[in-house]
Amino acid sequence: MNIPTAGTVLLAATPIGEVSDAPPRLLAALQEADVVAAEDTRRLLDLAGRLGIRIGGRIVSLHEHNESARGAEVVAAAGEGRFVVVVTDGGMPSVSDPGYRVVQAAIAAGVRVSVLPGPSAVLTALAISGLPTDRFAFEGFLPRKDGERDRVLAGLAQDPRTLVFFESPRRVSEALAAMARAFGGDRPAAVCRELTKTYEEVLRGTLTELAERTEGGVLGEVSIVVGGAEAERADQAEAAAEVAALASMGLRLKDAAAHVAARTGLSTRELYQGALALRED
């Protein structure tokens, strides 16, 4: 079993619900680590108990309020040759969870960083939503203040990618209503609740429908998946003109079409052909 050990910081994904989803490498890493940095030490010990293992190394807390200082400590430990494992309450460390600053500090210090992949709430919600998976963006938690939240959503309103959010179960309906105002109430979405757990549930419908169905709140951990904005056909000519303009500045026509397509969600092939027609005219 390949597990990097001495002098390594290992980001280890933990189950988001079903404990048997834990990969064998996780069990081995937790038992072999010199230091385990956990978002919640009590939840780590509970996980170890349910996995039937004992953590032999030193356990330290690493959460959003102490990550800068504690991160420096665990990186220093790895720099001295110890095997450090970083875990959060569920899923992959650094993805809307502590871990990002640890990785930055390790890279700056020349300390090896590795990843033990595993469960991911983001990808699980995306896969089960029934919405397009070819292009997506993870937006994490929305701001709590109405004005800040509305500004963030306004900036995402024309994004053609499928969007994945985390949300408090108490604010699900409010967040969906805000999305309906920003994106349009008929935008397709899915509310994914308690993924991989006993009471897993996925509600699918339009933003307006889902806001109504979740009034009064829901229970458990929630991910919201929202379909991307449909590209405006009226913008096709304008986008083709932009491609032609970029090409006139020296960019290859194919590369210019791909660049504009990535931003607008329009077809690269159609933009290429449209710009080519403009050039010939």
Short mmCIF file of C-alpha atoms in Angstrom, two decimals:
data_model
loop_
_atom_site.label_atom_id
_atom_site.label_comp_id
_atom_site.label_asym_id
_atom_site.label_seq_id
_atom_site.Cartn_x
_atom_site.Cartn_y
_atom_site.Cartn_z
CA MET A 1 0.00 0.00 0.00
CA ASN A 2 1.64 3.21 -1.19
CA ILE A 3 1.57 5.84 1.55
CA PRO A 4 4.10 8.70 1.62
CA THR A 5 5.38 8.96 5.18
CA ALA A 6 8.48 10.69 6.57
CA GLY A 7 8.67 14.40 5.91
CA THR A 8 5.25 14.57 4.24
CA VAL A 9 2.04 16.50 4.77
CA LEU A 10 -0.78 14.25 3.57
CA LEU A 11 -4.24 15.72 2.89
CA ALA A 12 -6.60 12.82 3.54
CA ALA A 13 -10.25 12.77 2.48
CA THR A 14 -12.66 11.34 5.06
CA PRO A 15 -16.22 9.97 4.61
CA ILE A 16 -18.97 12.57 4.15
CA GLY A 17 -21.49 10.21 5.74
CA GLU A 18 -21.20 6.48 5.18
CA VAL A 19 -18.17 5.35 7.20
CA SER A 20 -17.52 2.32 4.99
CA ASP A 21 -16.62 4.73 2.17
CA ALA A 22 -13.28 5.25 3.93
CA PRO A 23 -10.52 3.82 1.69
CA PRO A 24 -8.01 1.34 3.17
CA ARG A 25 -5.20 3.86 2.73
CA LEU A 26 -6.99 6.25 5.10
CA LEU A 27 -7.05 3.66 7.87
CA ALA A 28 -3.36 2.94 7.37
CA ALA A 29 -2.42 6.63 7.26
CA LEU A 30 -4.28 7.45 10.48
CA GLN A 31 -2.58 4.60 12.29
CA GLU A 32 0.91 5.35 10.96
CA ALA A 33 0.92 9.15 11.27
CA ASP A 34 3.21 10.88 13.73
CA VAL A 35 0.80 13.85 13.83
CA VAL A 36 -2.86 14.02 12.82
CA ALA A 37 -4.22 17.56 12.41
CA ALA A 38 -8.02 17.45 12.60
CA GLU A 39 -10.72 20.07 12.12
CA ASP A 40 -12.55 18.60 15.11
CA THR A 41 -10.54 16.21 17.30
CA ARG A 42 -13.67 14.70 18.84
CA ARG A 43 -15.11 13.84 15.45
CA LEU A 44 -11.77 12.33 14.44
CA LEU A 45 -11.77 10.07 17.49
CA ASP A 46 -15.37 9.10 16.77
CA LEU A 47 -14.41 8.24 13.17
CA ALA A 48 -11.46 6.17 14.37
CA GLY A 49 -13.77 4.28 16.73
CA ARG A 50 -16.25 3.51 13.98
CA LEU A 51 -13.39 2.38 11.72
CA GLY A 52 -12.10 0.13 14.47
CA ILE A 53 -8.62 1.66 14.54
CA ARG A 54 -6.45 3.52 17.04
CA ILE A 55 -4.58 6.69 16.18
CA GLY A 56 -1.11 6.25 17.59
CA GLY A 57 0.34 9.68 16.81
CA ARG A 58 -0.24 13.07 18.38
CA ILE A 59 -3.63 14.64 17.60
CA VAL A 60 -3.86 18.43 17.19
CA SER A 61 -6.72 20.71 16.21
CA LEU A 62 -6.57 22.56 12.89
CA HIS A 63 -9.61 24.70 12.13
CA GLU A 64 -10.43 27.97 10.38
CA HIS A 65 -9.58 30.07 13.44
CA ASN A 66 -6.10 28.66 14.09
CA GLU A 67 -5.01 27.39 10.69
CA SER A 68 -2.28 29.98 10.09
CA ALA A 69 -0.45 29.36 13.38
CA ARG A 70 -1.17 25.63 13.71
CA GLY A 71 -0.46 25.10 10.03
CA ALA A 72 3.05 26.45 10.52
CA GLU A 73 3.53 24.00 13.39
CA VAL A 74 2.48 20.91 11.44
CA VAL A 75 4.55 21.94 8.42
CA ALA A 76 7.54 22.39 10.71
CA ALA A 77 6.93 18.89 12.08
CA ALA A 78 6.94 17.46 8.55
CA GLY A 79 10.08 19.48 7.82
CA GLU A 80 11.74 17.66 10.73
CA GLY A 81 10.91 14.31 9.14
CA ARG A 82 7.57 13.47 10.72
CA PHE A 83 4.55 12.08 8.90
CA VAL A 84 1.66 14.55 9.18
CA VAL A 85 -1.92 13.74 8.15
CA VAL A 86 -4.50 16.52 7.77
CA VAL A 87 -8.21 15.63 7.94
CA THR A 88 -11.45 17.58 8.20
CA ASP A 89 -14.94 16.65 9.37
CA GLY A 90 -15.79 15.16 5.96
CA GLY A 91 -14.52 15.27 2.40
CA MET A 92 -11.27 16.72 1.08
CA PRO A 93 -9.23 19.14 3.22
CA SER A 94 -8.76 22.60 1.62
CA VAL A 95 -12.03 22.39 -0.36
CA SER A 96 -14.23 24.77 1.63
CA ASP A 97 -12.44 23.35 4.69
CA PRO A 98 -9.12 23.96 6.47
CA GLY A 99 -6.01 22.82 4.62
CA TYR A 100 -5.32 25.45 1.96
CA ARG A 101 -2.98 27.51 4.18
CA VAL A 102 -1.16 24.35 5.23
CA VAL A 103 -0.48 23.51 1.59
CA GLN A 104 0.76 27.05 0.92
CA ALA A 105 3.08 26.93 3.94
CA ALA A 106 4.41 23.49 2.99
CA ILE A 107 5.16 24.56 -0.58
CA ALA A 108 6.93 27.69 0.66
CA ALA A 109 9.01 25.59 3.07
CA GLY A 110 9.89 22.97 0.47
CA VAL A 111 8.00 20.27 2.38
CA ARG A 112 6.42 17.46 0.40
CA VAL A 113 2.62 17.53 0.06
CA SER A 114 0.55 14.56 -1.07
CA VAL A 115 -3.15 13.73 -1.28
CA LEU A 116 -5.11 10.67 -0.27
CA PRO A 117 -8.26 10.98 -2.43
CA GLY A 118 -11.68 9.91 -1.32
CA PRO A 119 -15.26 11.13 -0.76
CA SER A 120 -16.23 14.58 -2.02
CA ALA A 121 -19.55 16.28 -1.32
CA VAL A 122 -19.04 18.55 -4.34
CA LEU A 123 -18.61 15.77 -6.88
CA THR A 124 -21.23 13.55 -5.24
CA ALA A 125 -23.84 16.30 -5.46
CA LEU A 126 -22.86 17.15 -9.03
CA ALA A 127 -23.10 13.53 -10.15
CA ILE A 128 -26.49 12.86 -8.53
CA SER A 129 -28.09 16.18 -9.54
CA GLY A 130 -28.88 15.19 -13.12
CA LEU A 131 -27.50 18.54 -14.33
CA PRO A 132 -24.66 18.93 -16.89
CA THR A 133 -21.30 17.80 -15.54
CA ASP A 134 -19.00 18.71 -18.43
CA ARG A 135 -18.28 22.19 -17.03
CA PHE A 136 -18.95 23.22 -13.44
CA ALA A 137 -17.80 25.61 -10.73
CA PHE A 138 -17.78 25.16 -6.97
CA GLU A 139 -18.80 28.36 -5.18
CA GLY A 140 -18.77 27.13 -1.56
CA PHE A 141 -20.96 28.94 0.97
CA LEU A 142 -22.75 32.14 -0.05
CA PRO A 143 -22.25 35.25 2.13
CA ARG A 144 -24.75 35.51 4.98
CA LYS A 145 -25.55 39.19 4.46
CA ASP A 146 -28.26 39.77 1.86
CA GLY A 147 -26.42 42.51 -0.03
CA GLU A 148 -23.16 40.58 -0.31
CA ARG A 149 -24.99 37.40 -1.28
CA ASP A 150 -26.98 39.20 -3.98
CA ARG A 151 -23.82 40.75 -5.44
CA VAL A 152 -22.16 37.34 -5.66
CA LEU A 153 -25.20 35.81 -7.35
CA ALA A 154 -25.49 38.72 -9.80
CA GLY A 155 -21.92 38.05 -10.87
CA LEU A 156 -22.79 34.40 -11.56
CA ALA A 157 -26.08 34.99 -13.36
CA GLN A 158 -24.62 34.59 -16.88
CA ASP A 159 -22.16 31.82 -16.03
CA PRO A 160 -22.85 28.91 -18.41
CA ARG A 161 -21.34 26.33 -16.05
CA THR A 162 -23.27 24.19 -13.57
CA LEU A 163 -22.81 25.77 -10.13
CA VAL A 164 -22.39 23.90 -6.84
CA PHE A 165 -22.98 25.58 -3.48
CA PHE A 166 -22.91 24.53 0.17
CA GLU A 167 -25.61 26.01 2.40
CA SER A 168 -26.83 25.91 5.97
CA PRO A 169 -30.03 23.83 6.27
CA ARG A 170 -31.71 26.81 7.96
CA ARG A 171 -31.03 29.13 5.01
CA VAL A 172 -31.74 26.82 2.08
CA SER A 173 -35.09 28.31 1.09
CA GLU A 174 -33.81 31.86 1.47
CA ALA A 175 -30.74 31.08 -0.66
CA LEU A 176 -32.87 29.42 -3.37
CA ALA A 177 -35.21 32.42 -3.46
CA ALA A 178 -32.22 34.74 -3.88
CA MET A 179 -30.92 32.55 -6.70
CA ALA A 180 -34.34 32.64 -8.35
CA ARG A 181 -34.26 36.45 -8.31
CA ALA A 182 -30.71 36.57 -9.71
CA PHE A 183 -30.82 33.68 -12.20
CA GLY A 184 -34.52 33.46 -13.03
CA GLY A 185 -37.06 31.30 -11.24
CA ASP A 186 -37.19 28.67 -14.00
CA ARG A 187 -33.49 27.75 -13.74
CA PRO A 188 -33.19 23.99 -13.03
CA ALA A 189 -31.58 22.99 -9.74
CA ALA A 190 -31.20 20.20 -7.20
CA VAL A 191 -31.06 20.30 -3.40
CA CYS A 192 -28.95 17.38 -2.17
CA ARG A 193 -29.38 16.53 1.51
CA GLU A 194 -27.50 14.08 3.74
CA LEU A 195 -25.56 12.56 0.85
CA THR A 196 -24.41 8.94 1.44
CA LYS A 197 -26.25 8.90 4.79
CA THR A 198 -29.35 6.98 5.90
CA TYR A 199 -31.79 9.77 5.04
CA GLU A 200 -30.19 10.87 1.75
CA GLU A 201 -32.61 12.93 -0.32
CA VAL A 202 -32.38 14.83 -3.61
CA LEU A 203 -35.04 17.40 -4.51
CA ARG A 204 -35.09 18.43 -8.18
CA GLY A 205 -37.02 21.21 -9.88
CA THR A 206 -36.82 24.90 -10.71
CA LEU A 207 -35.34 27.38 -8.26
CA THR A 208 -38.80 28.78 -7.52
CA GLU A 209 -40.26 25.32 -6.90
CA LEU A 210 -37.40 24.30 -4.65
CA ALA A 211 -37.56 27.54 -2.64
CA GLU A 212 -41.21 26.78 -1.91
CA ARG A 213 -40.59 23.10 -1.10
CA THR A 214 -37.87 23.93 1.43
CA GLU A 215 -39.71 26.68 3.31
CA GLY A 216 -39.30 26.12 7.01
CA GLY A 217 -35.82 24.70 6.52
CA VAL A 218 -34.49 21.21 6.03
CA LEU A 219 -32.40 18.84 8.13
CA GLY A 220 -28.80 17.75 7.64
CA GLU A 221 -25.92 18.85 5.45
CA VAL A 222 -26.97 20.44 2.17
CA SER A 223 -25.44 20.97 -1.27
CA ILE A 224 -27.26 22.97 -3.95
CA VAL A 225 -26.57 22.36 -7.64
CA VAL A 226 -27.84 24.90 -10.18
CA GLY A 227 -27.87 24.62 -13.96
CA GLY A 228 -25.79 27.15 -15.88
CA ALA A 229 -27.12 30.07 -17.88
CA GLU A 230 -28.11 29.34 -21.45
CA ALA A 231 -26.00 31.20 -23.99
CA GLU A 232 -27.85 34.03 -25.70
CA ARG A 233 -28.11 33.28 -29.41
CA ALA A 234 -28.28 37.01 -30.13
CA ASP A 235 -24.70 37.33 -28.85
CA GLN A 236 -23.36 34.95 -31.52
CA ALA A 237 -22.51 37.68 -34.02
CA GLU A 238 -20.98 39.91 -31.36
CA ALA A 239 -18.86 37.04 -30.06
CA ALA A 240 -17.71 36.12 -33.58
CA ALA A 241 -16.66 39.74 -34.08
CA GLU A 242 -14.66 39.56 -30.85
CA VAL A 243 -12.90 36.44 -32.15
CA ALA A 244 -12.06 38.20 -35.40
CA ALA A 245 -10.71 41.20 -33.47
CA LEU A 246 -8.47 38.99 -31.34
CA ALA A 247 -7.22 37.25 -34.45
CA SER A 248 -6.40 40.60 -36.06
CA MET A 249 -4.14 41.32 -33.04
CA GLY A 250 -2.06 38.23 -33.78
CA LEU A 251 -3.84 35.46 -31.87
CA ARG A 252 -4.48 32.30 -33.87
CA LEU A 253 -8.10 32.18 -35.00
CA LYS A 254 -8.59 28.75 -33.43
CA ASP A 255 -7.19 29.94 -30.09
CA ALA A 256 -9.27 33.12 -30.19
CA ALA A 257 -12.44 31.10 -30.81
CA ALA A 258 -11.63 28.76 -27.93
CA HIS A 259 -10.96 31.71 -25.60
CA VAL A 260 -14.27 33.44 -26.38
CA ALA A 261 -16.19 30.14 -26.27
CA ALA A 262 -14.86 29.41 -22.78
CA ARG A 263 -16.10 32.78 -21.55
CA THR A 264 -19.49 32.82 -23.28
CA GLY A 265 -20.47 29.15 -23.42
CA LEU A 266 -20.96 29.38 -27.19
CA SER A 267 -19.68 26.76 -29.61
CA THR A 268 -15.98 27.06 -30.49
CA ARG A 269 -16.68 25.67 -33.96
CA GLU A 270 -19.51 28.13 -34.65
CA LEU A 271 -17.44 31.07 -33.42
CA TYR A 272 -14.51 29.97 -35.59
CA GLN A 273 -16.69 29.72 -38.66
CA GLY A 274 -18.43 33.03 -37.92
CA ALA A 275 -15.11 34.86 -37.48
CA LEU A 276 -13.77 33.19 -40.63
CA ALA A 277 -16.79 34.46 -42.58
CA LEU A 278 -16.20 37.97 -41.26
CA ARG A 279 -12.56 37.81 -42.29
CA GLU A 280 -13.51 36.67 -45.82
CA ASP A 281 -16.07 39.49 -46.12
#
